[in-house]
Protein backbone atom coordinates (compact mmCIF):
# COMPACT_ATOMS: atom_id res chain seq x y z
CA UNK A 1 0.00 0.00 0.00
CA UNK A 2 1.36 3.41 -0.94
CA UNK A 3 1.99 5.78 1.95
CA UNK A 4 -0.44 8.45 0.74
CA UNK A 5 -2.99 7.72 -1.96
CA UNK A 6 -5.30 10.10 -3.75
CA UNK A 7 -7.67 9.76 -6.66
CA UNK A 8 -5.87 11.74 -9.38
CA UNK A 9 -9.14 12.84 -11.02
CA UNK A 10 -9.69 15.08 -12.82
CA UNK A 11 -12.82 16.22 -11.08
CA UNK A 12 -14.76 18.43 -13.48
CA UNK A 13 -17.52 20.41 -11.75
CA UNK A 14 -19.62 23.50 -12.55
CA UNK A 15 -19.36 26.69 -10.55
CA UNK A 16 -21.33 26.47 -7.34
CA UNK A 17 -20.97 22.73 -6.98
CA UNK A 18 -19.81 20.93 -3.88
CA UNK A 19 -16.91 18.56 -4.37
CA UNK A 20 -15.13 16.21 -1.99
CA UNK A 21 -11.70 14.64 -2.16
CA UNK A 22 -10.48 11.73 -0.12
CA UNK A 23 -7.00 10.61 0.74
CA UNK A 24 -5.84 7.44 2.48
CA UNK A 25 -2.61 6.93 4.37
CA UNK A 26 -0.85 3.76 5.39
CA UNK A 27 0.94 4.60 8.64
CA UNK A 28 -1.49 4.49 11.54
CA UNK A 29 0.99 6.37 13.74
CA UNK A 30 0.90 9.48 11.53
CA UNK A 31 0.73 12.68 13.53
CA UNK A 32 0.24 15.61 11.18
CA UNK A 33 -2.08 16.07 8.23
CA UNK A 34 -2.40 18.89 5.74
CA UNK A 35 -4.03 19.88 2.47
CA UNK A 36 -1.98 21.91 0.03
CA UNK A 37 -3.05 23.52 -3.22
CA UNK A 38 -0.80 23.63 -6.27
CA UNK A 39 -1.55 25.69 -9.35
CA UNK A 40 -0.09 24.68 -12.69
CA UNK A 41 3.69 25.19 -12.74
CA UNK A 42 3.66 26.87 -9.33
CA UNK A 43 4.75 25.89 -5.86
CA UNK A 44 2.40 24.12 -3.42
CA UNK A 45 0.68 26.43 -0.94
CA UNK A 46 -0.75 25.39 2.40
CA UNK A 47 -4.53 25.32 2.26
CA UNK A 48 -5.24 24.03 5.73
CA UNK A 49 -4.07 21.76 8.48
CA UNK A 50 -6.32 18.85 9.40
CA UNK A 51 -7.17 18.32 13.03
CA UNK A 52 -8.76 15.32 14.72
CA UNK A 53 -11.88 17.30 15.48
CA UNK A 54 -12.20 18.48 11.91
CA UNK A 55 -11.83 22.08 10.86
CA UNK A 56 -13.43 24.59 8.56
CA UNK A 57 -12.09 27.62 6.76
CA UNK A 58 -14.74 29.43 4.79
CA UNK A 59 -15.90 27.16 1.99
CA UNK A 60 -13.36 24.49 2.85
CA UNK A 61 -13.84 21.72 5.40
CA UNK A 62 -11.24 19.12 6.29
CA UNK A 63 -11.87 15.98 8.27
CA UNK A 64 -9.69 13.21 9.64
CA UNK A 65 -10.79 9.65 10.29
CA UNK A 66 -7.99 7.92 12.17
CA UNK A 67 -9.78 4.60 12.45
CA UNK A 68 -10.11 4.29 8.68
CA UNK A 69 -6.91 6.22 8.00
CA UNK A 70 -8.35 8.74 5.62
CA UNK A 71 -8.55 12.48 5.27
CA UNK A 72 -11.15 14.40 3.34
CA UNK A 73 -11.47 17.87 1.89
CA UNK A 74 -14.87 19.34 1.06
CA UNK A 75 -15.18 22.44 -1.10
CA UNK A 76 -18.58 24.13 -1.14
CA UNK A 77 -19.81 26.66 -3.71
CA UNK A 78 -16.90 26.01 -6.07
CA UNK A 79 -15.33 29.02 -7.80
CA UNK A 80 -13.40 29.13 -11.04
CA UNK A 81 -10.38 30.10 -8.98
CA UNK A 82 -10.56 26.80 -7.08
CA UNK A 83 -9.25 25.01 -10.18
CA UNK A 84 -5.95 23.50 -9.11
CA UNK A 85 -4.34 20.29 -7.89
CA UNK A 86 -4.97 19.47 -4.24
CA UNK A 87 -2.23 17.61 -2.40
CA UNK A 88 -2.84 15.45 0.64
CA UNK A 89 0.13 15.53 3.01
CA UNK A 90 0.87 13.26 5.97
CA UNK A 91 3.62 13.00 8.53
CA UNK A 92 4.18 9.27 9.14
CA UNK A 93 5.59 9.66 12.61
CA UNK A 94 8.94 11.32 13.08
CA UNK A 95 10.02 11.65 9.47
CA UNK A 96 9.58 14.37 6.91
CA UNK A 97 6.18 15.02 5.36
CA UNK A 98 4.93 12.66 2.66
CA UNK A 99 3.04 14.26 -0.22
CA UNK A 100 0.36 12.54 -2.25
CA UNK A 101 0.42 12.93 -6.01
CA UNK A 102 -2.60 15.18 -5.93
CA UNK A 103 -6.18 15.40 -7.15
CA UNK A 104 -6.92 17.73 -10.02
CA UNK A 105 -10.02 19.93 -9.85
CA UNK A 106 -11.39 21.84 -12.81
CA UNK A 107 -14.29 24.23 -12.16
CA UNK A 108 -16.13 25.50 -15.22
CA UNK A 109 -18.64 28.29 -15.77
CA UNK B 1 8.25 40.60 3.54
CA UNK B 2 9.07 37.23 5.03
CA UNK B 3 9.40 34.35 2.65
CA UNK B 4 11.47 31.87 0.73
CA UNK B 5 13.33 32.81 -2.41
CA UNK B 6 14.79 30.51 -5.01
CA UNK B 7 16.99 31.49 -7.87
CA UNK B 8 17.12 31.31 -10.74
CA UNK B 9 13.55 30.62 -11.86
CA UNK B 10 14.73 28.84 -15.02
CA UNK B 11 18.11 27.21 -15.51
CA UNK B 12 19.59 25.52 -18.53
CA UNK B 13 22.75 23.45 -18.36
CA UNK B 14 24.66 21.12 -20.56
CA UNK B 15 24.84 17.46 -19.67
CA UNK B 16 27.81 16.68 -17.44
CA UNK B 17 27.91 20.06 -15.70
CA UNK B 18 27.27 20.55 -12.01
CA UNK B 19 24.77 23.25 -11.14
CA UNK B 20 23.85 24.89 -7.82
CA UNK B 21 20.33 26.02 -6.99
CA UNK B 22 19.88 28.74 -4.41
CA UNK B 23 17.35 28.75 -1.57
CA UNK B 24 17.12 31.52 1.04
CA UNK B 25 14.52 32.08 3.76
CA UNK B 26 14.00 34.96 6.20
CA UNK B 27 11.29 33.25 8.23
CA UNK B 28 13.72 32.21 10.96
CA UNK B 29 12.75 28.60 10.33
CA UNK B 30 15.00 25.85 11.65
CA UNK B 31 14.20 23.17 9.09
CA UNK B 32 14.69 23.33 5.34
CA UNK B 33 13.97 20.85 2.55
CA UNK B 34 14.61 20.16 -1.10
CA UNK B 35 12.09 18.37 -3.30
CA UNK B 36 11.97 17.36 -6.89
CA UNK B 37 8.75 17.23 -8.92
CA UNK B 38 8.44 15.60 -12.33
CA UNK B 39 5.42 16.08 -14.62
CA UNK B 40 2.37 14.30 -13.26
CA UNK B 41 4.31 13.12 -10.23
CA UNK B 42 4.25 13.93 -6.57
CA UNK B 43 6.98 15.69 -4.65
CA UNK B 44 9.98 13.54 -3.81
CA UNK B 45 12.30 14.50 -0.97
CA UNK B 46 15.96 14.94 -1.89
CA UNK B 47 17.55 16.28 1.30
CA UNK B 48 16.44 17.96 4.47
CA UNK B 49 18.12 19.85 7.29
CA UNK B 50 16.76 20.22 10.79
CA UNK B 51 19.47 22.57 11.99
CA UNK B 52 22.54 24.42 10.81
CA UNK B 53 25.52 22.23 9.88
CA UNK B 54 23.36 19.11 9.78
CA UNK B 55 21.39 17.47 6.98
CA UNK B 56 19.95 14.09 6.07
CA UNK B 57 19.31 12.26 2.83
CA UNK B 58 15.77 11.96 1.61
CA UNK B 59 14.34 9.34 -0.72
CA UNK B 60 16.28 10.34 -3.84
CA UNK B 61 19.59 11.86 -2.67
CA UNK B 62 21.84 10.13 -5.20
CA UNK B 63 23.46 12.64 -7.54
CA UNK B 64 22.71 15.62 -5.28
CA UNK B 65 24.58 17.42 -2.53
CA UNK B 66 23.65 20.16 -0.05
CA UNK B 67 25.17 22.36 2.62
CA UNK B 68 23.67 24.24 5.56
CA UNK B 69 26.27 26.72 6.77
CA UNK B 70 23.71 29.38 7.66
CA UNK B 71 20.19 29.11 9.03
CA UNK B 72 18.86 31.17 6.13
CA UNK B 73 20.46 29.27 3.29
CA UNK B 74 20.23 25.71 1.95
CA UNK B 75 21.77 25.45 -1.53
CA UNK B 76 21.37 22.30 -3.62
CA UNK B 77 23.99 21.10 -6.09
CA UNK B 78 22.86 18.85 -8.91
CA UNK B 79 25.92 16.88 -9.93
CA UNK B 80 26.76 15.18 -13.18
CA UNK B 81 26.06 11.87 -11.41
CA UNK B 82 22.34 12.61 -11.38
CA UNK B 83 21.00 10.62 -14.32
CA UNK B 84 17.80 12.56 -15.05
CA UNK B 85 18.27 16.06 -13.61
CA UNK B 86 15.64 17.84 -15.69
CA UNK B 87 12.82 18.63 -13.23
CA UNK B 88 11.08 21.27 -11.13
CA UNK B 89 13.03 21.79 -7.88
CA UNK B 90 11.24 23.13 -4.83
CA UNK B 91 12.75 24.36 -1.59
CA UNK B 92 10.70 24.53 1.58
CA UNK B 93 11.13 25.49 5.22
CA UNK B 94 9.27 24.83 8.44
CA UNK B 95 9.47 26.26 11.96
CA UNK B 96 10.30 22.87 13.41
CA UNK B 97 10.68 19.23 12.46
CA UNK B 98 8.93 16.96 11.70
CA UNK B 99 5.32 17.85 12.47
CA UNK B 100 5.04 21.39 11.24
CA UNK B 101 3.60 22.55 7.98
CA UNK B 102 6.12 23.49 5.30
CA UNK B 103 6.23 26.65 3.23
CA UNK B 104 7.59 26.59 -0.28
CA UNK B 105 9.65 28.85 -2.47
CA UNK B 106 8.61 29.51 -6.08
CA UNK B 107 10.83 26.75 -7.47
CA UNK B 108 13.54 26.43 -10.09
CA UNK B 109 12.94 24.68 -13.41
CA UNK B 110 16.14 22.96 -14.44
CA UNK B 111 16.58 21.74 -17.98
CA UNK B 112 19.66 19.76 -18.90
CA UNK B 113 20.36 19.77 -22.62
CSV table of C-alpha atoms in Angstrom, one decimal:
chain,number,residue,atom,x,y,z
A,1,UNK,CA,0.0,0.0,0.0
A,2,UNK,CA,1.4,3.4,-0.9
A,3,UNK,CA,2.0,5.8,2.0
A,4,UNK,CA,-0.4,8.4,0.7
A,5,UNK,CA,-3.0,7.7,-2.0
A,6,UNK,CA,-5.3,10.1,-3.7
A,7,UNK,CA,-7.7,9.8,-6.7
A,8,UNK,CA,-5.9,11.7,-9.4
A,9,UNK,CA,-9.1,12.8,-11.0
A,10,UNK,CA,-9.7,15.1,-12.8
A,11,UNK,CA,-12.8,16.2,-11.1
A,12,UNK,CA,-14.8,18.4,-13.5
A,13,UNK,CA,-17.5,20.4,-11.8
A,14,UNK,CA,-19.6,23.5,-12.5
A,15,UNK,CA,-19.4,26.7,-10.5
A,16,UNK,CA,-21.3,26.5,-7.3
A,17,UNK,CA,-21.0,22.7,-7.0
A,18,UNK,CA,-19.8,20.9,-3.9
A,19,UNK,CA,-16.9,18.6,-4.4
A,20,UNK,CA,-15.1,16.2,-2.0
A,21,UNK,CA,-11.7,14.6,-2.2
A,22,UNK,CA,-10.5,11.7,-0.1
A,23,UNK,CA,-7.0,10.6,0.7
A,24,UNK,CA,-5.8,7.4,2.5
A,25,UNK,CA,-2.6,6.9,4.4
A,26,UNK,CA,-0.8,3.8,5.4
A,27,UNK,CA,0.9,4.6,8.6
A,28,UNK,CA,-1.5,4.5,11.5
A,29,UNK,CA,1.0,6.4,13.7
A,30,UNK,CA,0.9,9.5,11.5
A,31,UNK,CA,0.7,12.7,13.5
A,32,UNK,CA,0.2,15.6,11.2
A,33,UNK,CA,-2.1,16.1,8.2
A,34,UNK,CA,-2.4,18.9,5.7
A,35,UNK,CA,-4.0,19.9,2.5
A,36,UNK,CA,-2.0,21.9,0.0
A,37,UNK,CA,-3.0,23.5,-3.2
A,38,UNK,CA,-0.8,23.6,-6.3
A,39,UNK,CA,-1.6,25.7,-9.3
A,40,UNK,CA,-0.1,24.7,-12.7
A,41,UNK,CA,3.7,25.2,-12.7
A,42,UNK,CA,3.7,26.9,-9.3
A,43,UNK,CA,4.7,25.9,-5.9
A,44,UNK,CA,2.4,24.1,-3.4
A,45,UNK,CA,0.7,26.4,-0.9
A,46,UNK,CA,-0.7,25.4,2.4
A,47,UNK,CA,-4.5,25.3,2.3
A,48,UNK,CA,-5.2,24.0,5.7
A,49,UNK,CA,-4.1,21.8,8.5
A,50,UNK,CA,-6.3,18.9,9.4
A,51,UNK,CA,-7.2,18.3,13.0
A,52,UNK,CA,-8.8,15.3,14.7
A,53,UNK,CA,-11.9,17.3,15.5
A,54,UNK,CA,-12.2,18.5,11.9
A,55,UNK,CA,-11.8,22.1,10.9
A,56,UNK,CA,-13.4,24.6,8.6
A,57,UNK,CA,-12.1,27.6,6.8
A,58,UNK,CA,-14.7,29.4,4.8
A,59,UNK,CA,-15.9,27.2,2.0
A,60,UNK,CA,-13.4,24.5,2.9
A,61,UNK,CA,-13.8,21.7,5.4
A,62,UNK,CA,-11.2,19.1,6.3
A,63,UNK,CA,-11.9,16.0,8.3
A,64,UNK,CA,-9.7,13.2,9.6
A,65,UNK,CA,-10.8,9.7,10.3
A,66,UNK,CA,-8.0,7.9,12.2
A,67,UNK,CA,-9.8,4.6,12.5
A,68,UNK,CA,-10.1,4.3,8.7
A,69,UNK,CA,-6.9,6.2,8.0
A,70,UNK,CA,-8.3,8.7,5.6
A,71,UNK,CA,-8.6,12.5,5.3
A,72,UNK,CA,-11.2,14.4,3.3
A,73,UNK,CA,-11.5,17.9,1.9
A,74,UNK,CA,-14.9,19.3,1.1
A,75,UNK,CA,-15.2,22.4,-1.1
A,76,UNK,CA,-18.6,24.1,-1.1
A,77,UNK,CA,-19.8,26.7,-3.7
A,78,UNK,CA,-16.9,26.0,-6.1
A,79,UNK,CA,-15.3,29.0,-7.8
A,80,UNK,CA,-13.4,29.1,-11.0
A,81,UNK,CA,-10.4,30.1,-9.0
A,82,UNK,CA,-10.6,26.8,-7.1
A,83,UNK,CA,-9.3,25.0,-10.2
A,84,UNK,CA,-5.9,23.5,-9.1
A,85,UNK,CA,-4.3,20.3,-7.9
A,86,UNK,CA,-5.0,19.5,-4.2
A,87,UNK,CA,-2.2,17.6,-2.4
A,88,UNK,CA,-2.8,15.5,0.6
A,89,UNK,CA,0.1,15.5,3.0
A,90,UNK,CA,0.9,13.3,6.0
A,91,UNK,CA,3.6,13.0,8.5
A,92,UNK,CA,4.2,9.3,9.1
A,93,UNK,CA,5.6,9.7,12.6
A,94,UNK,CA,8.9,11.3,13.1
A,95,UNK,CA,10.0,11.7,9.5
A,96,UNK,CA,9.6,14.4,6.9
A,97,UNK,CA,6.2,15.0,5.4
A,98,UNK,CA,4.9,12.7,2.7
A,99,UNK,CA,3.0,14.3,-0.2
A,100,UNK,CA,0.4,12.5,-2.2
A,101,UNK,CA,0.4,12.9,-6.0
A,102,UNK,CA,-2.6,15.2,-5.9
A,103,UNK,CA,-6.2,15.4,-7.2
A,104,UNK,CA,-6.9,17.7,-10.0
A,105,UNK,CA,-10.0,19.9,-9.9
A,106,UNK,CA,-11.4,21.8,-12.8
A,107,UNK,CA,-14.3,24.2,-12.2
A,108,UNK,CA,-16.1,25.5,-15.2
A,109,UNK,CA,-18.6,28.3,-15.8
B,1,UNK,CA,8.2,40.6,3.5
B,2,UNK,CA,9.1,37.2,5.0
B,3,UNK,CA,9.4,34.4,2.6
B,4,UNK,CA,11.5,31.9,0.7
B,5,UNK,CA,13.3,32.8,-2.4
B,6,UNK,CA,14.8,30.5,-5.0
B,7,UNK,CA,17.0,31.5,-7.9
B,8,UNK,CA,17.1,31.3,-10.7
B,9,UNK,CA,13.5,30.6,-11.9
B,10,UNK,CA,14.7,28.8,-15.0
B,11,UNK,CA,18.1,27.2,-15.5
B,12,UNK,CA,19.6,25.5,-18.5
B,13,UNK,CA,22.8,23.5,-18.4
B,14,UNK,CA,24.7,21.1,-20.6
B,15,UNK,CA,24.8,17.5,-19.7
B,16,UNK,CA,27.8,16.7,-17.4
B,17,UNK,CA,27.9,20.1,-15.7
B,18,UNK,CA,27.3,20.6,-12.0
B,19,UNK,CA,24.8,23.2,-11.1
B,20,UNK,CA,23.8,24.9,-7.8
B,21,UNK,CA,20.3,26.0,-7.0
B,22,UNK,CA,19.9,28.7,-4.4
B,23,UNK,CA,17.3,28.8,-1.6
B,24,UNK,CA,17.1,31.5,1.0
B,25,UNK,CA,14.5,32.1,3.8
B,26,UNK,CA,14.0,35.0,6.2
B,27,UNK,CA,11.3,33.3,8.2
B,28,UNK,CA,13.7,32.2,11.0
B,29,UNK,CA,12.7,28.6,10.3
B,30,UNK,CA,15.0,25.9,11.6
B,31,UNK,CA,14.2,23.2,9.1
B,32,UNK,CA,14.7,23.3,5.3
B,33,UNK,CA,14.0,20.9,2.6
B,34,UNK,CA,14.6,20.2,-1.1
B,35,UNK,CA,12.1,18.4,-3.3
B,36,UNK,CA,12.0,17.4,-6.9
B,37,UNK,CA,8.8,17.2,-8.9
B,38,UNK,CA,8.4,15.6,-12.3
B,39,UNK,CA,5.4,16.1,-14.6
B,40,UNK,CA,2.4,14.3,-13.3
B,41,UNK,CA,4.3,13.1,-10.2
B,42,UNK,CA,4.2,13.9,-6.6
B,43,UNK,CA,7.0,15.7,-4.7
B,44,UNK,CA,10.0,13.5,-3.8
B,45,UNK,CA,12.3,14.5,-1.0
B,46,UNK,CA,16.0,14.9,-1.9
B,47,UNK,CA,17.6,16.3,1.3
B,48,UNK,CA,16.4,18.0,4.5
B,49,UNK,CA,18.1,19.9,7.3
B,50,UNK,CA,16.8,20.2,10.8
B,51,UNK,CA,19.5,22.6,12.0
B,52,UNK,CA,22.5,24.4,10.8
B,53,UNK,CA,25.5,22.2,9.9
B,54,UNK,CA,23.4,19.1,9.8
B,55,UNK,CA,21.4,17.5,7.0
B,56,UNK,CA,20.0,14.1,6.1
B,57,UNK,CA,19.3,12.3,2.8
B,58,UNK,CA,15.8,12.0,1.6
B,59,UNK,CA,14.3,9.3,-0.7
B,60,UNK,CA,16.3,10.3,-3.8
B,61,UNK,CA,19.6,11.9,-2.7
B,62,UNK,CA,21.8,10.1,-5.2
B,63,UNK,CA,23.5,12.6,-7.5
B,64,UNK,CA,22.7,15.6,-5.3
B,65,UNK,CA,24.6,17.4,-2.5
B,66,UNK,CA,23.7,20.2,0.0
B,67,UNK,CA,25.2,22.4,2.6
B,68,UNK,CA,23.7,24.2,5.6
B,69,UNK,CA,26.3,26.7,6.8
B,70,UNK,CA,23.7,29.4,7.7
B,71,UNK,CA,20.2,29.1,9.0
B,72,UNK,CA,18.9,31.2,6.1
B,73,UNK,CA,20.5,29.3,3.3
B,74,UNK,CA,20.2,25.7,2.0
B,75,UNK,CA,21.8,25.4,-1.5
B,76,UNK,CA,21.4,22.3,-3.6
B,77,UNK,CA,24.0,21.1,-6.1
B,78,UNK,CA,22.9,18.8,-8.9
B,79,UNK,CA,25.9,16.9,-9.9
B,80,UNK,CA,26.8,15.2,-13.2
B,81,UNK,CA,26.1,11.9,-11.4
B,82,UNK,CA,22.3,12.6,-11.4
B,83,UNK,CA,21.0,10.6,-14.3
B,84,UNK,CA,17.8,12.6,-15.0
B,85,UNK,CA,18.3,16.1,-13.6
B,86,UNK,CA,15.6,17.8,-15.7
B,87,UNK,CA,12.8,18.6,-13.2
B,88,UNK,CA,11.1,21.3,-11.1
B,89,UNK,CA,13.0,21.8,-7.9
B,90,UNK,CA,11.2,23.1,-4.8
B,91,UNK,CA,12.8,24.4,-1.6
B,92,UNK,CA,10.7,24.5,1.6
B,93,UNK,CA,11.1,25.5,5.2
B,94,UNK,CA,9.3,24.8,8.4
B,95,UNK,CA,9.5,26.3,12.0
B,96,UNK,CA,10.3,22.9,13.4
B,97,UNK,CA,10.7,19.2,12.5
B,98,UNK,CA,8.9,17.0,11.7
B,99,UNK,CA,5.3,17.8,12.5
B,100,UNK,CA,5.0,21.4,11.2
B,101,UNK,CA,3.6,22.5,8.0
B,102,UNK,CA,6.1,23.5,5.3
B,103,UNK,CA,6.2,26.6,3.2
B,104,UNK,CA,7.6,26.6,-0.3
B,105,UNK,CA,9.7,28.8,-2.5
B,106,UNK,CA,8.6,29.5,-6.1
B,107,UNK,CA,10.8,26.8,-7.5
B,108,UNK,CA,13.5,26.4,-10.1
B,109,UNK,CA,12.9,24.7,-13.4
B,110,UNK,CA,16.1,23.0,-14.4
B,111,UNK,CA,16.6,21.7,-18.0
B,112,UNK,CA,19.7,19.8,-18.9
B,113,UNK,CA,20.4,19.8,-22.6
